[in-house]
PDB file of C-alpha atoms in Angstrom:
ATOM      1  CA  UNK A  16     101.713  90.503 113.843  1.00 73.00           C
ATOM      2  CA  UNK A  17     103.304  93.025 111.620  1.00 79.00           C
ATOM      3  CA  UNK A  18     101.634  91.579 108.308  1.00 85.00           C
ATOM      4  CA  UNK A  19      98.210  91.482 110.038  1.00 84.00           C
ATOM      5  CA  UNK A  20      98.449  95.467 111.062  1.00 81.00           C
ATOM      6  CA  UNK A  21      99.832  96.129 107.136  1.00 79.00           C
ATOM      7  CA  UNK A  22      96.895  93.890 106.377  1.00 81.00           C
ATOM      8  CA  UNK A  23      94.301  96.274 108.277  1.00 80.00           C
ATOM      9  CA  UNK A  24      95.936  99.570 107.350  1.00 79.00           C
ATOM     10  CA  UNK A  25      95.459  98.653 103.340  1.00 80.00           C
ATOM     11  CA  UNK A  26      91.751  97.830 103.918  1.00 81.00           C
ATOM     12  CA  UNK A  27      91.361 100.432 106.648  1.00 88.00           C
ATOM     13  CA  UNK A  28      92.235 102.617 103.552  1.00 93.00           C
ATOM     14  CA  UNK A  29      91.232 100.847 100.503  1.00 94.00           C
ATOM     15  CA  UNK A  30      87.880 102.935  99.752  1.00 95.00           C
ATOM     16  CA  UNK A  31      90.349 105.874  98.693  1.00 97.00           C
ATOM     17  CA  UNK A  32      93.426 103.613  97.544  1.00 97.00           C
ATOM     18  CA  UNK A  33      90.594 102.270  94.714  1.00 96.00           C
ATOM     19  CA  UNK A  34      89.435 105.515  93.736  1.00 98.00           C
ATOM     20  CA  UNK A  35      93.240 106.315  93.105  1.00 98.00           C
ATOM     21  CA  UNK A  36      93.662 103.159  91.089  1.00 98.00           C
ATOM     22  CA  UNK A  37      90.490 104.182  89.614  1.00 98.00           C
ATOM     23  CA  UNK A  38      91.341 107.769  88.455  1.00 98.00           C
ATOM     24  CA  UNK A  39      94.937 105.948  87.515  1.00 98.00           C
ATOM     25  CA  UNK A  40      93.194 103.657  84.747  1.00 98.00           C
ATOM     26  CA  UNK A  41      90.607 106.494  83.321  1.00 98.00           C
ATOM     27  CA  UNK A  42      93.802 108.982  82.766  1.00 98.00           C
ATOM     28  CA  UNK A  43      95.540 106.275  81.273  1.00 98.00           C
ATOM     29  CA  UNK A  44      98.389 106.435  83.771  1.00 98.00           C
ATOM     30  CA  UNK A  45     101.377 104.714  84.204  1.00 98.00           C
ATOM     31  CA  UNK A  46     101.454 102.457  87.390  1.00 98.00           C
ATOM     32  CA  UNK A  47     104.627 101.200  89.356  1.00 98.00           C
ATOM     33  CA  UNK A  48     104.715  99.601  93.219  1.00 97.00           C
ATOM     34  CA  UNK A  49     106.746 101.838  94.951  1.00 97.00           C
ATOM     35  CA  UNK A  50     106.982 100.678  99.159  1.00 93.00           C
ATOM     36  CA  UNK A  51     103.467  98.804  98.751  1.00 92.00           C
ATOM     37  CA  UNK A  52     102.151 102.384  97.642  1.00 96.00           C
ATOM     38  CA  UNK A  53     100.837 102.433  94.016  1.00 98.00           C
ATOM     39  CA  UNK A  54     102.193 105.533  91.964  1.00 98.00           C
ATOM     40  CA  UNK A  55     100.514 106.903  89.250  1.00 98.00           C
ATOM     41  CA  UNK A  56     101.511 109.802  86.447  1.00 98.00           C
ATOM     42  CA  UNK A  57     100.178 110.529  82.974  1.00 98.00           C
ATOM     43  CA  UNK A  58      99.840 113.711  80.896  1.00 98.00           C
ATOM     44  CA  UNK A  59      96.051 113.155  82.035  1.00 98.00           C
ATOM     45  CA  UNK A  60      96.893 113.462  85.289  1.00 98.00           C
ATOM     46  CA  UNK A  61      98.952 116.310  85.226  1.00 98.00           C
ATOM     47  CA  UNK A  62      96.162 118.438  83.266  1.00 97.00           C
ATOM     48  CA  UNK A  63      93.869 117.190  86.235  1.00 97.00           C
ATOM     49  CA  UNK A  64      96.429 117.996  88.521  1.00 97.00           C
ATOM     50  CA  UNK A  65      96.765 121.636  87.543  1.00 96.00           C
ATOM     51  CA  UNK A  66      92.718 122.636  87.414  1.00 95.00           C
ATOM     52  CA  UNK A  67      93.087 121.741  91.367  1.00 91.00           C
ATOM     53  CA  UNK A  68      92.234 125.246  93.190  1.00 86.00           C
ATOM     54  CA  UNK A  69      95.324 124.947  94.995  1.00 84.00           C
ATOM     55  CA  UNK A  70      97.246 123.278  91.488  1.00 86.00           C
ATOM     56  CA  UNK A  71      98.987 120.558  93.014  1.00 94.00           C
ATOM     57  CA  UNK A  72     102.209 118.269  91.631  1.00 96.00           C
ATOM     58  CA  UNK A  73     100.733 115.403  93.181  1.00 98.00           C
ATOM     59  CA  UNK A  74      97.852 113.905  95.493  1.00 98.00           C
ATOM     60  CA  UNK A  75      97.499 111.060  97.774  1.00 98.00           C
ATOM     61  CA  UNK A  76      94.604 108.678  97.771  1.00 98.00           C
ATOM     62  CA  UNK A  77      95.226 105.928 100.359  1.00 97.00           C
ATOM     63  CA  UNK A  78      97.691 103.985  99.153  1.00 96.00           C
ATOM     64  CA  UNK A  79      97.882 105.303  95.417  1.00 98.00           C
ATOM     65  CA  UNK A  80      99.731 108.593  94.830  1.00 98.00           C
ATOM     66  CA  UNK A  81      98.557 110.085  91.652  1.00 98.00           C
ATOM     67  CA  UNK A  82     101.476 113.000  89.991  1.00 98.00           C
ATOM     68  CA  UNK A  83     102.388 114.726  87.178  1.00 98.00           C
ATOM     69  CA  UNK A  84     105.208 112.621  85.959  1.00 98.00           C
ATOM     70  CA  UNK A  85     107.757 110.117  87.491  1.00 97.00           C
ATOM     71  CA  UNK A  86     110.417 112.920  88.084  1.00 98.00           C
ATOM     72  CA  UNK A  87     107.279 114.508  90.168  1.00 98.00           C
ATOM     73  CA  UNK A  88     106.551 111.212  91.684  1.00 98.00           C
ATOM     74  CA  UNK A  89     110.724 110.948  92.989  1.00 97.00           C
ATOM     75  CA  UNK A  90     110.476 114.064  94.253  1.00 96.00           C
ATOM     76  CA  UNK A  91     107.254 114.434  96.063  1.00 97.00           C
ATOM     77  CA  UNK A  92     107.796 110.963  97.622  1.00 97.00           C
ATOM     78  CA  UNK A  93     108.413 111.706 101.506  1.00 97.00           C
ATOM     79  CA  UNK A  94     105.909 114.525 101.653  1.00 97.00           C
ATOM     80  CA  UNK A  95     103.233 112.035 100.083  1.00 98.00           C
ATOM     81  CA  UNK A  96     104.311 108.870 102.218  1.00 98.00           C
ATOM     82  CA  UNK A  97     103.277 111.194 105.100  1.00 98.00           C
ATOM     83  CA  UNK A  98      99.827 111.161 103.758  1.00 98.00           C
ATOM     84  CA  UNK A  99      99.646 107.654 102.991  1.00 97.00           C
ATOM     85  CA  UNK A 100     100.317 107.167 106.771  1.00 96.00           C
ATOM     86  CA  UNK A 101      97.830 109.760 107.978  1.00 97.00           C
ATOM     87  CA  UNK A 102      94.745 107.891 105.398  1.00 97.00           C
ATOM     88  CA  UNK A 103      96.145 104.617 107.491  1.00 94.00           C
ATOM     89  CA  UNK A 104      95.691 106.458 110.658  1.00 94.00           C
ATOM     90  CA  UNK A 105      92.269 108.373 109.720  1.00 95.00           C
ATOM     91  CA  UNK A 106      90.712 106.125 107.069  1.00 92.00           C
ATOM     92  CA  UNK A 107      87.478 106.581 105.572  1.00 92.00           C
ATOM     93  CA  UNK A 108      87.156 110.160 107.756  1.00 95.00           C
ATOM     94  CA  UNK A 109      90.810 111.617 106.457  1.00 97.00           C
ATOM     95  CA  UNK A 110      89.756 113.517 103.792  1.00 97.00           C
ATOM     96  CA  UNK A 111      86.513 114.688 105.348  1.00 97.00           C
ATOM     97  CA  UNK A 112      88.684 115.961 108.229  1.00 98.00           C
ATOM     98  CA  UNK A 113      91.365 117.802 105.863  1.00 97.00           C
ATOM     99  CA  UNK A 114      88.457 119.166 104.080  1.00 96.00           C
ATOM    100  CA  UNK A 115      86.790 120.506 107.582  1.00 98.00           C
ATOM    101  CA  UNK A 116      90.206 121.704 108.710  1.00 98.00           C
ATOM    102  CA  UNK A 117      90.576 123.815 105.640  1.00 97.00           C
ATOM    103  CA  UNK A 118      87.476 125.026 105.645  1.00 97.00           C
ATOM    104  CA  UNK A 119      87.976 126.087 109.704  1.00 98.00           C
ATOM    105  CA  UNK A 120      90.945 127.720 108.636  1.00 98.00           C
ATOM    106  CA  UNK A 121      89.660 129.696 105.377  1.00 96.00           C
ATOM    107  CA  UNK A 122      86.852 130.737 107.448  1.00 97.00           C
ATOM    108  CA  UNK A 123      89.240 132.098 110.080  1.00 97.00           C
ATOM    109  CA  UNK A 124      91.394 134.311 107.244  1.00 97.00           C
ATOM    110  CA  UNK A 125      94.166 131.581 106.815  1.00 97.00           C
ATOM    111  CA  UNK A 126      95.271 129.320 104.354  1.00 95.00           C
ATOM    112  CA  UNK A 127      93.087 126.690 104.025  1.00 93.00           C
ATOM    113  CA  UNK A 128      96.199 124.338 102.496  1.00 94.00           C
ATOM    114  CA  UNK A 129      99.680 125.831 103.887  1.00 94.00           C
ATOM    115  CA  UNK A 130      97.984 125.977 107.664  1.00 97.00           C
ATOM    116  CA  UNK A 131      96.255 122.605 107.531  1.00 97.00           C
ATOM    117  CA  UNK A 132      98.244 120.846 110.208  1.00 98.00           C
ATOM    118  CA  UNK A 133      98.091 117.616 107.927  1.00 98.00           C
ATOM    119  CA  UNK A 134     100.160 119.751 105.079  1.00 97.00           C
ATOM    120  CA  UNK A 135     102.800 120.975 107.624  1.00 97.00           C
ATOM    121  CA  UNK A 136     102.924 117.490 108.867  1.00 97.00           C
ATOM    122  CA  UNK A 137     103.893 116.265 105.296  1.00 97.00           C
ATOM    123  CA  UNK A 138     106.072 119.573 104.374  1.00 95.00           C
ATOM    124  CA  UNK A 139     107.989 119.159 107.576  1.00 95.00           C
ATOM    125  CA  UNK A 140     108.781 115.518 105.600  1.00 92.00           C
ATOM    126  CA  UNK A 141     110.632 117.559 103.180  1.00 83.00           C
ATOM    127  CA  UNK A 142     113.298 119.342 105.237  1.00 70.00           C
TER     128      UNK A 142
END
């Protein structure tokens, strides 16, 4: 029972997880299998990375986590596994409801990324 509800959660998610494998191979990064999560990092990437409008150390794609380097990729881990878990929990509408929540919030005078309960969620990872 518990491979067949792994089973669903990677193709519940694998739209986004293939776009990070995607966006892996065109910045030439450097893939390991971390967990059954797919980490990424290049020099690519980090430029990529740092143009975000919040500049970010690393992102989360479904099951691919794309970062600056693999020091970034240690030390980001937790926060990012929290993501992986919310794409398996959202799927395909995750990022079109972090994207809605952060607009909400902008357009209420907050902080479109430090208020976005899916952020706290991970950052709460960290501690």
């Amino acid at each position: 029972m518990h491979q067949l509800i792994r089973l669903l959660a990677c193709l519940w998610t694998l739209p986004y997880t293939l776009l990070g494998i995607a966006c892996g191979l065109l910045l030439a990064g450097r893939f390991q299998c971390v967990d059954g999560v797919f980490e990424i990092h290049s020099p690519a990437i980090a430029r990529c990375l740092s143009r975000f409008p919040v500049a970010a150390r690393a992102i989360t794609l479904g099951h691919a986590v794309l970062a600056r380097d693999k020091e970034t990729l240690r030390l980001t881990r937790s926060h990012e596994r929290v993501h992986v878990r919310q794409y398996e929990r959202w799927g395909i509408v995750f990022v079109p409801a972090y994207l809605l929540v952060s607009a909400c919030l902008y357009l209420q005078g907050k902080n479109g990324y430090r208020d976005n309960p899916f952020e706290k969620q991970a950052y709460a990872a960290d501690s």
